Short mmCIF file of C-alpha atoms in Angstrom, two decimals:
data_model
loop_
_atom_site.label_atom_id
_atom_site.label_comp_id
_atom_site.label_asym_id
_atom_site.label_seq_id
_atom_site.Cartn_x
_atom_site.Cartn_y
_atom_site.Cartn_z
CA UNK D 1 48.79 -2.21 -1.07
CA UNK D 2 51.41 -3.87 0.93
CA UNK D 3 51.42 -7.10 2.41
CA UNK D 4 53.63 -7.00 5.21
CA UNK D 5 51.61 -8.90 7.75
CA UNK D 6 50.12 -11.89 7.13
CA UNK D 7 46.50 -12.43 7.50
CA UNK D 8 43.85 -14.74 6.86
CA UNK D 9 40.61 -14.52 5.99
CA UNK D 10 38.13 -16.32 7.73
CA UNK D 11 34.53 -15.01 5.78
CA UNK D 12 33.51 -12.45 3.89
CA UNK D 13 29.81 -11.27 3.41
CA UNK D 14 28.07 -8.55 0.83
CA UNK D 15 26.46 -6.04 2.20
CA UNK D 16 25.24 -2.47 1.67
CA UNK D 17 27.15 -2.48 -1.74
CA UNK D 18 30.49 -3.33 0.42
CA UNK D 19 31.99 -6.22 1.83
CA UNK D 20 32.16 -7.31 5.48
CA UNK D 21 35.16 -9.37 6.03
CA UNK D 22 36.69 -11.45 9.27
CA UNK D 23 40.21 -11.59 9.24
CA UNK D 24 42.30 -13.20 12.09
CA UNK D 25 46.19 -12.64 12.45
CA UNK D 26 49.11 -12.90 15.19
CA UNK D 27 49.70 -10.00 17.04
CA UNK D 28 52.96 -9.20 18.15
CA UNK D 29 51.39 -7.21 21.05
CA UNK D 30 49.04 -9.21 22.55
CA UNK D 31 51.37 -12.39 21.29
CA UNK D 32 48.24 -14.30 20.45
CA UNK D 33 45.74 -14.84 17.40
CA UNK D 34 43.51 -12.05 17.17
CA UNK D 35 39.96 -12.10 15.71
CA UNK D 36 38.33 -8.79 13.71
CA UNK D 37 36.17 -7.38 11.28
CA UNK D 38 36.59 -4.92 8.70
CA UNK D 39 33.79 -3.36 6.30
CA UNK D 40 35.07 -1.82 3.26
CA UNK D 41 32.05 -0.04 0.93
CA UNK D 42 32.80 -0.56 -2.95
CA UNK D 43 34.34 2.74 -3.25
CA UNK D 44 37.35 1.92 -1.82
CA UNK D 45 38.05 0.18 -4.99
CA UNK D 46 38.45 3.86 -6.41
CA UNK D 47 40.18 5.63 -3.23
CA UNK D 48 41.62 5.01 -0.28
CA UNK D 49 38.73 5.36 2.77
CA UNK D 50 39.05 6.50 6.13
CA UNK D 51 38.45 4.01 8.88
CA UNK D 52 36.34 4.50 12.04
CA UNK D 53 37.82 2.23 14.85
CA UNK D 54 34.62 0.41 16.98
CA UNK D 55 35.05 -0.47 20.71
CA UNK D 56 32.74 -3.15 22.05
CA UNK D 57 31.93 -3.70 25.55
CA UNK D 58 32.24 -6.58 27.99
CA UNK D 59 30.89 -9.37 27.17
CA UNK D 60 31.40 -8.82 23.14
CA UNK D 61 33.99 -9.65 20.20
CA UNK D 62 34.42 -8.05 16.74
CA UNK D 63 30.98 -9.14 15.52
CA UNK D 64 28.51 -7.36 17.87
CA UNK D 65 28.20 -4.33 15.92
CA UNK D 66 28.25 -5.58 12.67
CA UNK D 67 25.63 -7.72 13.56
CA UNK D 68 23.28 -5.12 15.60
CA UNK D 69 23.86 -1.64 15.07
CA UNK D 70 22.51 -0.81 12.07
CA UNK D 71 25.74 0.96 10.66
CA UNK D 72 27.02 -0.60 7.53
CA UNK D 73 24.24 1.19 4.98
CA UNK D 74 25.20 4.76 6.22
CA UNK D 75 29.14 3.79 6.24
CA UNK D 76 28.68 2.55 2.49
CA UNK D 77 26.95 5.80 1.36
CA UNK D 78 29.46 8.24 3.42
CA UNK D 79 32.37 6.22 1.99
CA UNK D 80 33.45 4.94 5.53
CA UNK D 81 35.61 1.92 6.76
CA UNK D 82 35.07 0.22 9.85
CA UNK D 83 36.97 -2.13 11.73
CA UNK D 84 35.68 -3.83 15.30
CA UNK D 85 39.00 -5.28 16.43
CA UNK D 86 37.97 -8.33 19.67
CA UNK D 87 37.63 -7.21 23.44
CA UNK D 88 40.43 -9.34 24.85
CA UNK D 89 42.90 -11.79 23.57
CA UNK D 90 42.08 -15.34 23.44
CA UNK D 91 43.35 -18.70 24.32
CA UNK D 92 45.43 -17.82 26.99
CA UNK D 93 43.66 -19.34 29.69
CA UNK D 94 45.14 -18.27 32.81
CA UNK D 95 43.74 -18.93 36.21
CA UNK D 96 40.78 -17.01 36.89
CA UNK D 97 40.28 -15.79 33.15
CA UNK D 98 36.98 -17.16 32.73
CA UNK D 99 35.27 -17.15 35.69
CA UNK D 100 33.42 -13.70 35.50
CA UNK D 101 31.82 -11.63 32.93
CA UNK D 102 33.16 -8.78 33.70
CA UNK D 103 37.19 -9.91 34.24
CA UNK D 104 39.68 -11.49 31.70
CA UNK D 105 38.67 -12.95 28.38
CA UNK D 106 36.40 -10.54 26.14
CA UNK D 107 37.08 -7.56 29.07
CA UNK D 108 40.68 -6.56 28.41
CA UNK D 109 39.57 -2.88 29.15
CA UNK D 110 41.82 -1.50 26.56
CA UNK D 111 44.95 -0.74 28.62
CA UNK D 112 48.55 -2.34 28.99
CA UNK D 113 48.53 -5.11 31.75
CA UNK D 114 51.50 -4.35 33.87
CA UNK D 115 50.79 -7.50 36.40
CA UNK D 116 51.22 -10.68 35.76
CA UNK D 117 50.25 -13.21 34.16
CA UNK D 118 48.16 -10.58 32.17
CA UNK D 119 51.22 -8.51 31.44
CA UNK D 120 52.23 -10.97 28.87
CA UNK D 121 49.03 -10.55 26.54
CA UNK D 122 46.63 -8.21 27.61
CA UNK D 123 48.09 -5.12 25.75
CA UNK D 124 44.98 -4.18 24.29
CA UNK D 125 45.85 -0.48 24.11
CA UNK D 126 48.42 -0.93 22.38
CA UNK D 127 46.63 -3.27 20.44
CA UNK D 128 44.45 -0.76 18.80
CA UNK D 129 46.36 2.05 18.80
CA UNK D 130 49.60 1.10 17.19
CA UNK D 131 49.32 -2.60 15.92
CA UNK D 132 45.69 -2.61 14.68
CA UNK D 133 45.86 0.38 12.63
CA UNK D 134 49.29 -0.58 10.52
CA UNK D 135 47.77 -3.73 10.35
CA UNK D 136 44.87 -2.49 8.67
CA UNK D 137 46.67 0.24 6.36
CA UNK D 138 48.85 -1.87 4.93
CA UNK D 139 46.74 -4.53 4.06
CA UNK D 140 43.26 -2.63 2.91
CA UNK D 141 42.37 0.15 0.47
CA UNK D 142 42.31 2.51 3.54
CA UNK D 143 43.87 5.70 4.24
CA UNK D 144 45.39 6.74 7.39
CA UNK D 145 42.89 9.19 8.71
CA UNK D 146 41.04 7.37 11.45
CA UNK D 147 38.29 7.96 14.27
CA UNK D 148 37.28 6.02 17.18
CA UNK D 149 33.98 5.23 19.16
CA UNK D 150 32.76 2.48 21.38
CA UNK D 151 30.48 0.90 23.86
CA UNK D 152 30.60 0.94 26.97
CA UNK D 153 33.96 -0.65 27.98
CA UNK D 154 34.70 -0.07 24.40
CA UNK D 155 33.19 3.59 24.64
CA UNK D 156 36.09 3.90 27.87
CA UNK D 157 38.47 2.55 25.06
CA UNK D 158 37.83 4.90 22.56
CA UNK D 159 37.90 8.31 25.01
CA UNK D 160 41.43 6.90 26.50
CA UNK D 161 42.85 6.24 23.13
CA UNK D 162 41.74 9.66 21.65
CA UNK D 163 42.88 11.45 24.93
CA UNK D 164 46.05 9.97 25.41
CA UNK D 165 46.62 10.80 21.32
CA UNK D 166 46.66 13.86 20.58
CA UNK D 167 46.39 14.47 16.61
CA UNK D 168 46.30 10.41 16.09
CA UNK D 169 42.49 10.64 15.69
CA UNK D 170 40.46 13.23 13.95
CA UNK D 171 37.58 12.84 16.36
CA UNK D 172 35.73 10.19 18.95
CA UNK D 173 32.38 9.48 20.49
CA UNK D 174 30.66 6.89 22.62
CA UNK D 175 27.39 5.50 23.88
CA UNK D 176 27.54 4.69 27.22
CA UNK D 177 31.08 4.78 27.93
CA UNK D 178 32.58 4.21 31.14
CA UNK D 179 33.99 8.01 31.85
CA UNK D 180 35.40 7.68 35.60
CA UNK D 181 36.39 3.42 35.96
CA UNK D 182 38.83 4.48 39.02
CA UNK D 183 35.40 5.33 40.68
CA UNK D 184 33.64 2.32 39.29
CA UNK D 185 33.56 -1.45 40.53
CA UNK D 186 33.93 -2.56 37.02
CA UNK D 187 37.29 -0.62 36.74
CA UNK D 188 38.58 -1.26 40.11
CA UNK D 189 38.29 -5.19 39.90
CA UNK D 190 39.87 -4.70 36.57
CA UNK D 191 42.36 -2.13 37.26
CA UNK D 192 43.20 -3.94 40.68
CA UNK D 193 44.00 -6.99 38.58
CA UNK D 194 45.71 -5.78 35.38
CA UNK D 195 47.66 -2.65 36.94
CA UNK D 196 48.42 -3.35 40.77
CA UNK D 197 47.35 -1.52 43.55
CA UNK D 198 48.78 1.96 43.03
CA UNK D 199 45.80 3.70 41.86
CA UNK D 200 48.13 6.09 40.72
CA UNK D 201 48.74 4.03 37.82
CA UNK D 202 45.12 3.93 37.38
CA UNK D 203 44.62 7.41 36.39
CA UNK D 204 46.47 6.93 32.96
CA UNK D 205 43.36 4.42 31.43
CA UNK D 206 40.66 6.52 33.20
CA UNK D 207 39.46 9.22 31.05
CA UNK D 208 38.01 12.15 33.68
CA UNK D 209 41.92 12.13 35.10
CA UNK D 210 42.96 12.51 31.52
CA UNK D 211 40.28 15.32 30.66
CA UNK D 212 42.06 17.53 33.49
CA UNK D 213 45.71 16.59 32.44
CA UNK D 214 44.88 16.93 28.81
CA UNK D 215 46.45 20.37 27.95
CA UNK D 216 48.04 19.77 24.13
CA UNK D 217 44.27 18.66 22.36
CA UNK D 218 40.59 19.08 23.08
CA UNK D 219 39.08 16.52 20.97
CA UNK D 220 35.15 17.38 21.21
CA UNK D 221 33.88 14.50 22.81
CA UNK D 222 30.30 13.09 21.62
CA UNK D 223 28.60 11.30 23.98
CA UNK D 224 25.10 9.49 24.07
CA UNK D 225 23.62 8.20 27.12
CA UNK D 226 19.89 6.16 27.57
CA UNK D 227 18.57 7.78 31.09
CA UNK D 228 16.92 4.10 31.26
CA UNK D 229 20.57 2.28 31.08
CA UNK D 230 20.60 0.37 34.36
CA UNK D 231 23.96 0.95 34.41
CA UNK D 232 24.23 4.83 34.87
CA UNK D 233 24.67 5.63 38.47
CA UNK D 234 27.05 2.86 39.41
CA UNK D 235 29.30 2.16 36.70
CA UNK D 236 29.30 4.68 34.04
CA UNK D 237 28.92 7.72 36.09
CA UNK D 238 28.34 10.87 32.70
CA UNK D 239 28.02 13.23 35.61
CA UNK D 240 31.52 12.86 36.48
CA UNK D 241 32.90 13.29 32.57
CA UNK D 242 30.86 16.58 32.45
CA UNK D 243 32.04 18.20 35.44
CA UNK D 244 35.33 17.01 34.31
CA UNK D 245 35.01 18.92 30.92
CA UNK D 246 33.46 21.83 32.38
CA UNK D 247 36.44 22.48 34.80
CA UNK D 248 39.11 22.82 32.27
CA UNK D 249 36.42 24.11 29.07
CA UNK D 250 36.93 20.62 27.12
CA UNK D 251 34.54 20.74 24.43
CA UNK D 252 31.71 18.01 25.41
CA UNK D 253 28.45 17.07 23.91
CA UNK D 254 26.53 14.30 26.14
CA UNK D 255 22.94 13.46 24.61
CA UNK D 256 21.19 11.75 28.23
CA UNK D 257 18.12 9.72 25.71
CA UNK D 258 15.03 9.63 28.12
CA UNK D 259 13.55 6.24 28.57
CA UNK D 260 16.82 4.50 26.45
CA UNK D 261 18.70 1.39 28.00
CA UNK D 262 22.58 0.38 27.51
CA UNK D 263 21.29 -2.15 24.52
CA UNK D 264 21.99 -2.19 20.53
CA UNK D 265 18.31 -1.05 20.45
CA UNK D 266 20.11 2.36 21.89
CA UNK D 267 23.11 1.96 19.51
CA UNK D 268 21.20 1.35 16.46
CA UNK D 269 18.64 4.01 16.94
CA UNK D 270 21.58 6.84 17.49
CA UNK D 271 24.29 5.23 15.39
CA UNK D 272 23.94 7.92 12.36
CA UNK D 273 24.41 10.50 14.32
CA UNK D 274 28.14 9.51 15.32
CA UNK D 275 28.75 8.12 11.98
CA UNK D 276 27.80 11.56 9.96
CA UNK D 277 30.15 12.93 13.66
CA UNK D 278 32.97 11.06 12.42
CA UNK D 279 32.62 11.19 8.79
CA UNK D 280 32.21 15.50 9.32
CA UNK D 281 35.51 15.49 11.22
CA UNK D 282 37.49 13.15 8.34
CA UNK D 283 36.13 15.54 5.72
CA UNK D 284 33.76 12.89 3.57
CA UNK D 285 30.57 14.83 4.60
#
């Protein structure tokens, strides 16, 4: 195992015959100190594991899921890594970064700022899809077959990532995600902010415009969905992803779970599902 990059370890916690570790670092991308969490069951002291990549949403960091949805006893039996990289950078302070939930620090929205002053560290995209992941395989017992799946922003995160990648990922899913955030007011105050005003630009982080320009893969996309998520109509918008998918035949599975919010309680009551998802495309199950 190489150690190219150096990290530091800022806890470490047993659990579900694994361990659950923090780990901060510098990132080159996001030229800042980034936060996140990796959970590595015991039998990666015998093999190298394959690593699902976790998404959070607004308002989160790298310990959300750990802490609430359930996952880490399924992950340890399947033989699965999992690493919940943070929603933003942080530190950077610039004007305007903290005054909303839903803007700037802990909702970088998983793209490439091309404005400034969020240009010069909001690169979350390629954050987690180039950085993150040689980060992680050169410093853990992990192999270099990798999923993805998130929440909500993060569940927009991980269907961008996957579509934009063909072959990079051997599958994806999402609860809640946010399919259509050109058509959303969460994506527009974000996307009017961290890519300009062409909405042109927009269409490359919004992942209905990438379903129809997607010709080279056709990821099947996993998708669960509480009817009770006050959320729905406004900002995450399913409908839209699914008449996306059907135009072109993209291969789409959305579970709509009557009376089910946009909580952890939703997560952690669906969460095996995805993780047996994952761990049947990366050929441990």
């Amino acid at each position: 195992m190489e150690q190219d990059i150096a990290i530091e370890l800022l806890s470490q916690t047993r659990v579900s015959n694994g361990w659950l570790k923090r780990i901060s670092h510098h990132s080159t991308t996001t030229k800042s100190r980034m936060t996140l969490a990796i959970y590595l069951p015991d039998t990666a002291n015998d093999k190298p594991l394959p690593v699902l990549y976790w998404l959070s949403g607004l308002t989160c960091n790298d310990e959300n899921f750990c802490q609430k949805a359930g996952a880490l006893k399924l992950a340890s039996e399947l033989g699965l890594a999992i690493v919940c990289p943070d929603t933003s950078p942080r530190g950077t302070d610039y004007p305007g970064e903290h005054d909303s939930w839903d803007f700037g620090s802990a909702a970088g929205f998983y793209l490439n700022a091309t404005q400034a002053p969020w240009s010069e560290t909001y690169q979350m995209y390629d954050y987690v899809v180039t950085e993150l992941p040689s980060l992680i395989e050169q410093n853990f017992p992990v192999s270099d077959l990798k999923s993805i799946s998130g929440h909500s922003m993060g569940g927009h995160g991980a269907l961008i990532c996957a579509l934009k990648n063909p072959g990079h990922y051997r599958s994806v899913s999402a609860f809640s995600p946010v399919t259509n955030p050109s058509q959303c007011p969460w994506g527009e105050k974000a996307f009017s902010h961290y890519l300009g005003s062409n909405k042109q630009a927009w269409e490359a982080y919004d992942a209905c415009e990438l379903i129809r320009t997607s010709l080279t893969e056709r990821l099947p996309l996993l998708i669960d969905q509480g009817s009770a998520d006050s959320f729905l109509d406004v900002q995450l918008k399913p409908d839209n992803l699914k008449q996306a998918c059907e135009a072109v035949n993209h291969p789409l599975t959305l579970r709509v779970q009557p009376e089910y919010d946009h909580s952890y309680y939703f997560i952690s009551t669906f969460i095996d599902d995805h993780l047996k998802h994952h761990a049947t495309a990366l050929g441990i199950l």
